[in-house]
GROMACS .gro file of N, CA and C in nm:
model
  528
    1MET      N    1   0.541   0.108   1.848
    1MET     CA    2   0.506   0.113   1.712
    1MET      C    3   0.461   0.206   1.641
    2SER      N    4   0.476   0.272   1.564
    2SER     CA    5   0.407   0.387   1.464
    2SER      C    6   0.364   0.330   1.318
    3ILE      N    7   0.233   0.342   1.320
    3ILE     CA    8   0.130   0.246   1.182
    3ILE      C    9   0.122   0.399   1.114
    4ALA      N   10   0.125   0.366   0.992
    4ALA     CA   11   0.063   0.454   0.866
    4ALA      C   12  -0.026   0.326   0.754
    5VAL      N   13  -0.136   0.396   0.764
    5VAL     CA   14  -0.232   0.266   0.663
    5VAL      C   15  -0.214   0.370   0.528
    6ILE      N   16  -0.181   0.294   0.440
    6ILE     CA   17  -0.177   0.377   0.277
    6ILE      C   18  -0.281   0.318   0.202
    7TYR      N   19  -0.384   0.409   0.183
    7TYR     CA   20  -0.524   0.356   0.114
    7TYR      C   21  -0.477   0.385  -0.018
    8GLY      N   22  -0.533   0.302  -0.058
    8GLY     CA   23  -0.506   0.311  -0.273
    8GLY      C   24  -0.646   0.257  -0.297
    9GLY      N   25  -0.757   0.263  -0.242
    9GLY     CA   26  -0.886   0.265  -0.294
    9GLY      C   27  -0.927   0.421  -0.323
   10THR      N   28  -1.003   0.470  -0.444
   10THR     CA   29  -1.065   0.575  -0.478
   10THR      C   30  -1.237   0.571  -0.406
   11ARG      N   31  -1.269   0.495  -0.365
   11ARG     CA   32  -1.392   0.494  -0.306
   11ARG      C   33  -1.405   0.495  -0.145
   12PRO      N   34  -1.459   0.638  -0.121
   12PRO     CA   35  -1.455   0.682   0.016
   12PRO      C   36  -1.531   0.552   0.095
   13ASN      N   37  -1.507   0.515   0.194
   13ASN     CA   38  -1.529   0.431   0.295
   13ASN      C   39  -1.593   0.293   0.197
   14GLY      N   40  -1.462   0.248   0.135
   14GLY     CA   41  -1.515   0.135   0.037
   14GLY      C   42  -1.490   0.009   0.115
   15ASN      N   43  -1.530  -0.122   0.045
   15ASN     CA   44  -1.493  -0.226   0.106
   15ASN      C   45  -1.327  -0.272   0.176
   16THR      N   46  -1.240  -0.222   0.092
   16THR     CA   47  -1.085  -0.251   0.144
   16THR      C   48  -1.097  -0.131   0.294
   17GLU      N   49  -1.164  -0.029   0.266
   17GLU     CA   50  -1.152   0.082   0.386
   17GLU      C   51  -1.196   0.021   0.486
   18THR      N   52  -1.290  -0.046   0.459
   18THR     CA   53  -1.367  -0.071   0.578
   18THR      C   54  -1.327  -0.211   0.657
   19LEU      N   55  -1.275  -0.314   0.591
   19LEU     CA   56  -1.210  -0.412   0.633
   19LEU      C   57  -1.082  -0.358   0.720
   20THR      N   58  -1.014  -0.268   0.656
   20THR     CA   59  -0.878  -0.197   0.710
   20THR      C   60  -0.901  -0.116   0.857
   21GLU      N   61  -1.008  -0.101   0.874
   21GLU     CA   62  -1.062   0.027   0.979
   21GLU      C   63  -1.094  -0.100   1.080
   22HIS      N   64  -1.156  -0.191   1.053
   22HIS     CA   65  -1.210  -0.300   1.127
   22HIS      C   66  -1.076  -0.374   1.224
   23GLY      N   67  -0.971  -0.417   1.123
   23GLY     CA   68  -0.866  -0.471   1.155
   23GLY      C   69  -0.777  -0.380   1.254
   24ILE      N   70  -0.782  -0.239   1.238
   24ILE     CA   71  -0.675  -0.140   1.319
   24ILE      C   72  -0.772  -0.078   1.445
   25ARG      N   73  -0.922  -0.095   1.458
   25ARG     CA   74  -0.985  -0.040   1.575
   25ARG      C   75  -0.929  -0.051   1.690
   26GLY      N   76  -0.905   0.057   1.724
   26GLY     CA   77  -0.818   0.100   1.874
   26GLY      C   78  -0.685   0.125   1.872
   27LEU      N   79  -0.591   0.148   1.729
   27LEU     CA   80  -0.485   0.116   1.725
   27LEU      C   81  -0.485   0.298   1.695
   28ASP      N   82  -0.364   0.355   1.734
   28ASP     CA   83  -0.315   0.493   1.686
   28ASP      C   84  -0.238   0.515   1.570
   29VAL      N   85  -0.276   0.516   1.435
   29VAL     CA   86  -0.262   0.506   1.298
   29VAL      C   87  -0.264   0.637   1.240
   30GLU      N   88  -0.154   0.657   1.136
   30GLU     CA   89  -0.201   0.778   1.070
   30GLU      C   90  -0.221   0.718   0.943
   31ARG      N   91  -0.370   0.786   0.890
   31ARG     CA   92  -0.449   0.772   0.758
   31ARG      C   93  -0.385   0.832   0.649
   32ILE      N   94  -0.349   0.754   0.550
   32ILE     CA   95  -0.310   0.845   0.412
   32ILE      C   96  -0.386   0.777   0.290
   33HIS      N   97  -0.482   0.848   0.266
   33HIS     CA   98  -0.569   0.826   0.128
   33HIS      C   99  -0.525   0.882   0.000
   34LEU      N  100  -0.419   0.773  -0.065
   34LEU     CA  101  -0.355   0.840  -0.188
   34LEU      C  102  -0.440   0.891  -0.290
   35SER      N  103  -0.582   0.879  -0.280
   35SER     CA  104  -0.664   0.964  -0.369
   35SER      C  105  -0.672   1.112  -0.324
   36ASP      N  106  -0.618   1.132  -0.218
   36ASP     CA  107  -0.612   1.291  -0.164
   36ASP      C  108  -0.544   1.366  -0.205
   37PHE      N  109  -0.456   1.292  -0.309
   37PHE     CA  110  -0.301   1.375  -0.354
   37PHE      C  111  -0.279   1.337  -0.503
   38SER      N  112  -0.219   1.393  -0.565
   38SER     CA  113  -0.194   1.398  -0.716
   38SER      C  114  -0.019   1.359  -0.708
   39ILE      N  115  -0.034   1.226  -0.753
   39ILE     CA  116   0.098   1.121  -0.764
   39ILE      C  117   0.080   1.068  -0.912
   40LEU      N  118   0.157   1.175  -0.950
   40LEU     CA  119   0.188   1.131  -1.136
   40LEU      C  120   0.250   0.995  -1.155
   41PRO      N  121   0.223   0.903  -1.266
   41PRO     CA  122   0.299   0.796  -1.290
   41PRO      C  123   0.456   0.830  -1.293
   42ILE      N  124   0.545   0.723  -1.284
   42ILE     CA  125   0.673   0.749  -1.290
   42ILE      C  126   0.725   0.770  -1.455
   43GLU      N  127   0.809   0.870  -1.489
   43GLU     CA  128   0.845   0.866  -1.585
   43GLU      C  129   1.036   0.802  -1.586
   44ASP      N  130   1.053   0.681  -1.619
   44ASP     CA  131   1.165   0.593  -1.579
   44ASP      C  132   1.282   0.663  -1.654
   45ALA      N  133   1.360   0.705  -1.579
   45ALA     CA  134   1.501   0.768  -1.638
   45ALA      C  135   1.596   0.718  -1.542
   46ARG      N  136   1.574   0.600  -1.481
   46ARG     CA  137   1.710   0.517  -1.461
   46ARG      C  138   1.824   0.588  -1.538
   47HIS      N  139   1.825   0.503  -1.660
   47HIS     CA  140   1.912   0.503  -1.724
   47HIS      C  141   1.935   0.608  -1.841
   48ALA      N  142   1.855   0.734  -1.839
   48ALA     CA  143   1.869   0.850  -1.902
   48ALA      C  144   1.970   0.943  -1.846
   49GLU      N  145   2.066   1.003  -1.910
   49GLU     CA  146   2.187   1.127  -1.888
   49GLU      C  147   2.070   1.221  -1.799
   50GLY      N  148   2.134   1.261  -1.670
   50GLY     CA  149   2.090   1.332  -1.564
   50GLY      C  150   1.994   1.294  -1.508
   51GLY      N  151   1.933   1.150  -1.504
   51GLY     CA  152   1.854   1.085  -1.412
   51GLY      C  153   1.739   1.143  -1.420
   52PHE      N  154   1.668   1.100  -1.289
   52PHE     CA  155   1.494   1.157  -1.317
   52PHE      C  156   1.488   1.323  -1.270
   53LYS      N  157   1.388   1.367  -1.325
   53LYS     CA  158   1.389   1.524  -1.334
   53LYS      C  159   1.283   1.500  -1.193
   54ASP      N  160   1.298   1.643  -1.143
   54ASP     CA  161   1.179   1.669  -1.030
   54ASP      C  162   1.082   1.680  -1.060
   55VAL      N  163   0.915   1.641  -1.018
   55VAL     CA  164   0.758   1.610  -1.058
   55VAL      C  165   0.703   1.703  -1.005
   56ALA      N  166   0.629   1.793  -1.009
   56ALA     CA  167   0.557   1.867  -0.918
   56ALA      C  168   0.425   1.826  -0.904
   57ASP      N  169   0.434   1.723  -0.780
   57ASP     CA  170   0.341   1.670  -0.725
   57ASP      C  171   0.311   1.674  -0.614
   58ASP      N  172   0.230   1.560  -0.536
   58ASP     CA  173   0.217   1.561  -0.394
   58ASP      C  174   0.321   1.435  -0.340
   59TYR      N  175   0.388   1.351  -0.450
   59TYR     CA  176   0.463   1.250  -0.398
   59TYR      C  177   0.532   1.267  -0.274
   60HIS      N  178   0.630   1.354  -0.264
   60HIS     CA  179   0.726   1.397  -0.155
   60HIS      C  180   0.681   1.407  -0.037
   61SER      N  181   0.529   1.478  -0.043
   61SER     CA  182   0.467   1.485   0.112
   61SER      C  183   0.425   1.389   0.122
   62VAL      N  184   0.375   1.288   0.055
   62VAL     CA  185   0.370   1.146   0.094
   62VAL      C  186   0.461   1.056   0.160
   63ILE      N  187   0.583   1.055   0.074
   63ILE     CA  188   0.634   0.973   0.119
   63ILE      C  189   0.721   1.017   0.262
   64ASP      N  190   0.747   1.146   0.265
   64ASP     CA  191   0.808   1.230   0.380
   64ASP      C  192   0.730   1.147   0.512
   65ARG      N  193   0.579   1.160   0.505
   65ARG     CA  194   0.492   1.094   0.598
   65ARG      C  195   0.519   0.955   0.633
   66ILE      N  196   0.499   0.862   0.538
   66ILE     CA  197   0.552   0.692   0.545
   66ILE      C  198   0.675   0.691   0.626
   67LEU      N  199   0.781   0.742   0.600
   67LEU     CA  200   0.926   0.755   0.626
   67LEU      C  201   0.897   0.738   0.762
   68GLN      N  202   0.823   0.833   0.862
   68GLN     CA  203   0.835   0.846   0.977
   68GLN      C  204   0.792   0.725   1.076
   69HIS      N  205   0.728   0.619   0.986
   69HIS     CA  206   0.659   0.491   1.040
   69HIS      C  207   0.741   0.375   1.063
   70ASP      N  208   0.728   0.310   1.173
   70ASP     CA  209   0.784   0.162   1.140
   70ASP      C  210   0.694   0.063   1.080
   71THR      N  211   0.578   0.073   1.081
   71THR     CA  212   0.495  -0.024   1.024
   71THR      C  213   0.383   0.059   0.948
   72LEU      N  214   0.373  -0.002   0.797
   72LEU     CA  215   0.311   0.055   0.707
   72LEU      C  216   0.169  -0.099   0.675
   73ILE      N  217   0.089  -0.034   0.646
   73ILE     CA  218  -0.038  -0.108   0.634
   73ILE      C  219  -0.065  -0.058   0.480
   74PHE      N  220  -0.029  -0.130   0.330
   74PHE     CA  221  -0.106  -0.096   0.230
   74PHE      C  222  -0.246  -0.166   0.215
   75ALA      N  223  -0.351  -0.085   0.208
   75ALA     CA  224  -0.465  -0.118   0.171
   75ALA      C  225  -0.544  -0.101   0.019
   76THR      N  226  -0.550  -0.187  -0.043
   76THR     CA  227  -0.582  -0.151  -0.163
   76THR      C  228  -0.689  -0.232  -0.227
   77PRO      N  229  -0.794  -0.233  -0.298
   77PRO     CA  230  -0.884  -0.310  -0.353
   77PRO      C  231  -0.798  -0.374  -0.474
   78VAL      N  232  -0.874  -0.479  -0.490
   78VAL     CA  233  -0.817  -0.544  -0.605
   78VAL      C  234  -0.894  -0.527  -0.727
   79TYR      N  235  -0.795  -0.447  -0.805
   79TYR     CA  236  -0.848  -0.407  -0.964
   79TYR      C  237  -0.775  -0.499  -1.065
   80TRP      N  238  -0.880  -0.586  -1.162
   80TRP     CA  239  -0.838  -0.646  -1.251
   80TRP      C  240  -0.701  -0.745  -1.179
   81TYR      N  241  -0.732  -0.793  -1.059
   81TYR     CA  242  -0.600  -0.882  -1.011
   81TYR      C  243  -0.504  -0.857  -0.960
   82SER      N  244  -0.503  -0.732  -0.950
   82SER     CA  245  -0.388  -0.659  -0.866
   82SER      C  246  -0.407  -0.522  -0.812
   83MET      N  247  -0.296  -0.466  -0.768
   83MET     CA  248  -0.331  -0.360  -0.670
   83MET      C  249  -0.394  -0.246  -0.763
   84SER      N  250  -0.466  -0.166  -0.699
   84SER     CA  251  -0.521  -0.037  -0.788
   84SER      C  252  -0.380   0.057  -0.808
   85GLY      N  253  -0.443   0.125  -0.939
   85GLY     CA  254  -0.361   0.183  -1.013
   85GLY      C  255  -0.335   0.325  -0.903
   86THR      N  256  -0.360   0.371  -0.839
   86THR     CA  257  -0.306   0.477  -0.738
   86THR      C  258  -0.196   0.419  -0.662
   87MET      N  259  -0.265   0.284  -0.613
   87MET     CA  260  -0.115   0.211  -0.540
   87MET      C  261   0.007   0.198  -0.611
   88LYS      N  262  -0.047   0.127  -0.716
   88LYS     CA  263   0.095   0.110  -0.817
   88LYS      C  264   0.183   0.235  -0.834
   89ASN      N  265   0.102   0.331  -0.904
   89ASN     CA  266   0.170   0.513  -0.937
   89ASN      C  267   0.294   0.498  -0.817
   90PHE      N  268   0.192   0.509  -0.706
   90PHE     CA  269   0.281   0.532  -0.547
   90PHE      C  270   0.401   0.443  -0.575
   91ILE      N  271   0.406   0.327  -0.522
   91ILE     CA  272   0.518   0.202  -0.520
   91ILE      C  273   0.631   0.249  -0.637
   92ASP      N  274   0.569   0.260  -0.776
   92ASP     CA  275   0.645   0.280  -0.893
   92ASP      C  276   0.759   0.409  -0.864
   93ARG      N  277   0.705   0.511  -0.795
   93ARG     CA  278   0.785   0.626  -0.773
   93ARG      C  279   0.892   0.574  -0.677
   94TRP      N  280   0.889   0.491  -0.602
   94TRP     CA  281   0.991   0.467  -0.516
   94TRP      C  282   1.133   0.466  -0.595
   95SER      N  283   1.137   0.394  -0.735
   95SER     CA  284   1.217   0.434  -0.786
   95SER      C  285   1.278   0.512  -0.807
   96HIS      N  286   1.206   0.645  -0.801
   96HIS     CA  287   1.271   0.774  -0.847
   96HIS      C  288   1.346   0.797  -0.668
   97SER      N  289   1.267   0.782  -0.562
   97SER     CA  290   1.352   0.811  -0.459
   97SER      C  291   1.470   0.752  -0.445
   98MET      N  292   1.477   0.622  -0.480
   98MET     CA  293   1.585   0.529  -0.445
   98MET      C  294   1.716   0.622  -0.518
   99ARG      N  295   1.704   0.701  -0.594
   99ARG     CA  296   1.766   0.780  -0.658
   99ARG      C  297   1.777   0.941  -0.661
  100ASP      N  298   1.738   1.003  -0.585
  100ASP     CA  299   1.685   1.126  -0.533
  100ASP      C  300   1.761   1.143  -0.434
  101ALA      N  301   1.862   1.290  -0.440
  101ALA     CA  302   1.949   1.345  -0.359
  101ALA      C  303   1.887   1.379  -0.250
  102LYS      N  304   1.773   1.419  -0.227
  102LYS     CA  305   1.650   1.442  -0.128
  102LYS      C  306   1.638   1.342  -0.046
  103TYR      N  307   1.665   1.215  -0.064
  103TYR     CA  308   1.663   1.105  -0.007
  103TYR      C  309   1.764   0.987  -0.027
  104PRO      N  310   1.914   1.036   0.020
  104PRO     CA  311   2.010   0.962   0.023
  104PRO      C  312   2.008   0.817   0.038
  105ASP      N  313   1.909   0.807   0.148
  105ASP     CA  314   1.919   0.651   0.236
  105ASP      C  315   1.799   0.610   0.192
  106PHE      N  316   1.676   0.623   0.107
  106PHE     CA  317   1.539   0.570   0.106
  106PHE      C  318   1.533   0.462   0.146
  107LYS      N  319   1.606   0.385   0.044
  107LYS     CA  320   1.591   0.216   0.075
  107LYS      C  321   1.641   0.197   0.194
  108GLN      N  322   1.748   0.237   0.246
  108GLN     CA  323   1.762   0.173   0.394
  108GLN      C  324   1.670   0.249   0.506
  109GLN      N  325   1.599   0.339   0.483
  109GLN     CA  326   1.519   0.412   0.546
  109GLN      C  327   1.363   0.326   0.539
  110MET      N  328   1.353   0.262   0.424
  110MET     CA  329   1.233   0.166   0.429
  110MET      C  330   1.265   0.036   0.475
  111ALA      N  331   1.399  -0.032   0.454
  111ALA     CA  332   1.418  -0.129   0.479
  111ALA      C  333   1.404  -0.157   0.688
  112GLY      N  334   1.372  -0.274   0.730
  112GLY     CA  335   1.341  -0.301   0.851
  112GLY      C  336   1.178  -0.267   0.876
  113LYS      N  337   1.111  -0.149   0.800
  113LYS     CA  338   0.985  -0.176   0.853
  113LYS      C  339   0.871  -0.267   0.805
  114LYS      N  340   0.803  -0.279   0.906
  114LYS     CA  341   0.685  -0.413   0.881
  114LYS      C  342   0.589  -0.342   0.824
  115ALA      N  343   0.562  -0.462   0.708
  115ALA     CA  344   0.437  -0.441   0.613
  115ALA      C  345   0.316  -0.530   0.598
  116TYR      N  346   0.237  -0.479   0.586
  116TYR     CA  347   0.082  -0.556   0.601
  116TYR      C  348   0.033  -0.527   0.451
  117VAL      N  349  -0.064  -0.607   0.403
  117VAL     CA  350  -0.135  -0.560   0.288
  117VAL      C  351  -0.298  -0.623   0.327
  118VAL      N  352  -0.343  -0.552   0.343
  118VAL     CA  353  -0.540  -0.562   0.317
  118VAL      C  354  -0.587  -0.561   0.186
  119ALA      N  355  -0.658  -0.617   0.145
  119ALA     CA  356  -0.712  -0.622  -0.007
  119ALA      C  357  -0.856  -0.705  -0.004
  120VAL      N  358  -0.927  -0.641  -0.078
  120VAL     CA  359  -1.074  -0.684  -0.078
  120VAL      C  360  -1.143  -0.669  -0.223
  121GLY      N  361  -1.160  -0.800  -0.296
  121GLY     CA  362  -1.213  -0.792  -0.428
  121GLY      C  363  -1.317  -0.913  -0.464
  122GLY      N  364  -1.335  -0.892  -0.552
  122GLY     CA  365  -1.465  -0.999  -0.598
  122GLY      C  366  -1.386  -1.093  -0.676
  123ASP      N  367  -1.503  -1.174  -0.742
  123ASP     CA  368  -1.412  -1.275  -0.840
  123ASP      C  369  -1.288  -1.377  -0.768
  124HIS      N  370  -1.381  -1.455  -0.632
  124HIS     CA  371  -1.299  -1.479  -0.585
  124HIS      C  372  -1.135  -1.481  -0.536
  125PRO      N  373  -1.114  -1.368  -0.440
  125PRO     CA  374  -0.998  -1.323  -0.437
  125PRO      C  375  -0.941  -1.401  -0.346
  126TYR      N  376  -0.959  -1.502  -0.259
  126TYR     CA  377  -0.877  -1.578  -0.191
  126TYR      C  378  -0.814  -1.664  -0.270
  127VAL      N  379  -0.806  -1.703  -0.418
  127VAL     CA  380  -0.712  -1.749  -0.468
  127VAL      C  381  -0.661  -1.673  -0.583
  128LYS      N  382  -0.769  -1.559  -0.644
  128LYS     CA  383  -0.714  -1.468  -0.770
  128LYS      C  384  -0.616  -1.384  -0.716
  129ALA      N  385  -0.633  -1.319  -0.569
  129ALA     CA  386  -0.566  -1.206  -0.531
  129ALA      C  387  -0.400  -1.241  -0.476
  130LEU      N  388  -0.396  -1.404  -0.501
  130LEU     CA  389  -0.278  -1.429  -0.456
  130LEU      C  390  -0.166  -1.404  -0.494
  131PRO      N  391  -0.171  -1.394  -0.657
  131PRO     CA  392  -0.028  -1.344  -0.726
  131PRO      C  393  -0.008  -1.169  -0.703
  132MET      N  394  -0.124  -1.117  -0.667
  132MET     CA  395  -0.090  -0.960  -0.642
  132MET      C  396  -0.025  -0.955  -0.482
  133ILE      N  397  -0.054  -1.076  -0.369
  133ILE     CA  398   0.018  -1.077  -0.240
  133ILE      C  399   0.169  -1.104  -0.253
  134GLN      N  400   0.205  -1.191  -0.361
  134GLN     CA  401   0.330  -1.264  -0.386
  134GLN      C  402   0.378  -1.131  -0.438
  135GLN      N  403   0.314  -1.014  -0.552
  135GLN     CA  404   0.376  -0.915  -0.583
  135GLN      C  405   0.429  -0.825  -0.480
  136PHE      N  406   0.358  -0.823  -0.373
  136PHE     CA  407   0.389  -0.708  -0.271
  136PHE      C  408   0.479  -0.793  -0.210
  137LYS      N  409   0.477  -0.909  -0.200
  137LYS     CA  410   0.627  -0.973  -0.143
  137LYS      C  411   0.742  -0.956  -0.165
  138HIS      N  412   0.746  -0.949  -0.297
  138HIS     CA  413   0.878  -0.916  -0.427
  138HIS      C  414   0.917  -0.796  -0.371
  139ILE      N  415   0.800  -0.698  -0.354
  139ILE     CA  416   0.865  -0.550  -0.314
  139ILE      C  417   0.905  -0.529  -0.180
  140PHE      N  418   0.844  -0.626  -0.113
  140PHE     CA  419   0.901  -0.571   0.059
  140PHE      C  420   1.044  -0.649   0.039
  141ASP      N  421   1.041  -0.759  -0.023
  141ASP     CA  422   1.193  -0.858  -0.005
  141ASP      C  423   1.288  -0.734  -0.069
  142PHE      N  424   1.261  -0.666  -0.202
  142PHE     CA  425   1.347  -0.587  -0.247
  142PHE      C  426   1.385  -0.475  -0.180
  143MET      N  427   1.296  -0.426  -0.120
  143MET     CA  428   1.310  -0.324   0.004
  143MET      C  429   1.441  -0.340   0.108
  144GLY      N  430   1.383  -0.456   0.165
  144GLY     CA  431   1.443  -0.507   0.275
  144GLY      C  432   1.357  -0.511   0.376
  145MET      N  433   1.226  -0.502   0.356
  145MET     CA  434   1.104  -0.473   0.467
  145MET      C  435   1.047  -0.634   0.500
  146GLU      N  436   1.017  -0.612   0.640
  146GLU     CA  437   0.924  -0.759   0.645
  146GLU      C  438   0.808  -0.745   0.614
  147PHE      N  439   0.741  -0.854   0.527
  147PHE     CA  440   0.633  -0.861   0.513
  147PHE      C  441   0.551  -0.950   0.618
  148ALA      N  442   0.478  -0.861   0.725
  148ALA     CA  443   0.437  -0.929   0.849
  148ALA      C  444   0.311  -1.032   0.830
  149GLY      N  445   0.262  -1.001   0.710
  149GLY     CA  446   0.126  -1.047   0.694
  149GLY      C  447   0.018  -0.986   0.572
  150TYR      N  448  -0.083  -1.062   0.579
  150TYR     CA  449  -0.202  -0.981   0.498
  150TYR      C  450  -0.305  -1.038   0.504
  151VAL      N  451  -0.437  -0.948   0.470
  151VAL     CA  452  -0.580  -1.029   0.521
  151VAL      C  453  -0.626  -1.018   0.340
  152LEU      N  454  -0.684  -1.099   0.306
  152LEU     CA  455  -0.808  -1.089   0.198
  152LEU      C  456  -0.952  -1.138   0.222
  153GLY      N  457  -1.037  -1.028   0.152
  153GLY     CA  458  -1.147  -1.042   0.153
  153GLY      C  459  -1.222  -0.995   0.050
  154GLU      N  460  -1.377  -1.083   0.043
  154GLU     CA  461  -1.478  -1.076  -0.085
  154GLU      C  462  -1.567  -0.966  -0.073
  155GLY      N  463  -1.555  -0.883  -0.162
  155GLY     CA  464  -1.680  -0.788  -0.188
  155GLY      C  465  -1.669  -0.688  -0.308
  156SER      N  466  -1.796  -0.681  -0.339
  156SER     CA  467  -1.771  -0.569  -0.467
  156SER      C  468  -1.835  -0.439  -0.452
  157ARG      N  469  -1.960  -0.483  -0.413
  157ARG     CA  470  -2.104  -0.361  -0.360
  157ARG      C  471  -2.049  -0.307  -0.252
  158PRO      N  472  -2.108  -0.168  -0.231
  158PRO     CA  473  -2.042  -0.117  -0.099
  158PRO      C  474  -2.104  -0.198   0.006
  159GLY      N  475  -2.036  -0.217   0.094
  159GLY     CA  476  -2.092  -0.291   0.223
  159GLY      C  477  -2.064  -0.440   0.216
  160ASP      N  478  -2.033  -0.509   0.094
  160ASP     CA  479  -2.041  -0.651   0.090
  160ASP      C  480  -1.918  -0.713   0.182
  161ILE      N  481  -1.779  -0.639   0.242
  161ILE     CA  482  -1.715  -0.712   0.306
  161ILE      C  483  -1.793  -0.705   0.447
  162LEU      N  484  -1.902  -0.678   0.480
  162LEU     CA  485  -1.938  -0.689   0.623
  162LEU      C  486  -1.993  -0.809   0.655
  163LYS      N  487  -2.020  -0.923   0.493
  163LYS     CA  488  -2.073  -1.048   0.453
  163LYS      C  489  -1.964  -1.119   0.501
  164ASP      N  490  -1.852  -1.091   0.494
  164ASP     CA  491  -1.713  -1.187   0.496
  164ASP      C  492  -1.675  -1.224   0.639
  165GLU      N  493  -1.735  -1.308   0.667
  165GLU     CA  494  -1.702  -1.336   0.837
  165GLU      C  495  -1.558  -1.371   0.870
  166LYS      N  496  -1.486  -1.468   0.737
  166LYS     CA  497  -1.359  -1.489   0.742
  166LYS      C  498  -1.269  -1.348   0.760
  167ALA      N  499  -1.271  -1.297   0.658
  167ALA     CA  500  -1.204  -1.148   0.649
  167ALA      C  501  -1.207  -1.064   0.784
  168LEU      N  502  -1.333  -1.067   0.831
  168LEU     CA  503  -1.328  -0.965   0.939
  168LEU      C  504  -1.255  -1.037   1.055
  169PHE      N  505  -1.277  -1.156   1.081
  169PHE     CA  506  -1.188  -1.216   1.191
  169PHE      C  507  -1.057  -1.234   1.150
  170ALA      N  508  -1.013  -1.248   1.046
  170ALA     CA  509  -0.857  -1.248   0.991
  170ALA      C  510  -0.810  -1.069   1.004
  171ALA      N  511  -0.885  -0.975   1.000
  171ALA     CA  512  -0.838  -0.863   0.990
  171ALA      C  513  -0.810  -0.814   1.154
  172GLU      N  514  -0.937  -0.898   1.245
  172GLU     CA  515  -0.910  -0.870   1.373
  172GLU      C  516  -0.771  -0.935   1.432
  173LYS      N  517  -0.752  -1.012   1.372
  173LYS     CA  518  -0.627  -1.086   1.432
  173LYS      C  519  -0.501  -1.050   1.397
  174LEU      N  520  -0.479  -0.989   1.276
  174LEU     CA  521  -0.361  -0.949   1.185
  174LEU      C  522  -0.249  -0.845   1.260
  175PHE      N  523  -0.342  -0.739   1.324
  175PHE     CA  524  -0.245  -0.652   1.392
  175PHE      C  525  -0.219  -0.656   1.569
  176VAL      N  526  -0.268  -0.793   1.596
  176VAL     CA  527  -0.247  -0.820   1.748
  176VAL      C  528  -0.095  -0.884   1.788
   0.00000   0.00000   0.00000
């Protein structure tokens, strides 16, 4: 099993990263912090003459890295009851990849990958983040990926996640 963790947070060592690292302890993973890259928002050209134009950013270098793995962990803080904008920009760009001559079989390469979600937020994430989990499920279903599980945790201030024993326990069991 080859694993990539895609971190969508912007706070180094934030609660989401802490919970994810707790769950993957002892596993060999490639860590990809989206905040270390410039990934521009998508300019939707699905129906435009000429289609999508090449974008001068780091997206292709990131997608090339994740395509090498068969298991992907999407780790995102819960921002305004959804995934972070950083994570959303990254996933939105998949539309471009599905029509990019450089990735003629992008959807097929993503299909069959195992996907997990780890997310931490304040304001009752065990209930209020469930629509975000459903959003990820729809994304994975569309791409033909197996949604293998998720962990939600509660925390706002740095280190708060360490008080959420339920989330820590769930993270320990998620990738076993």
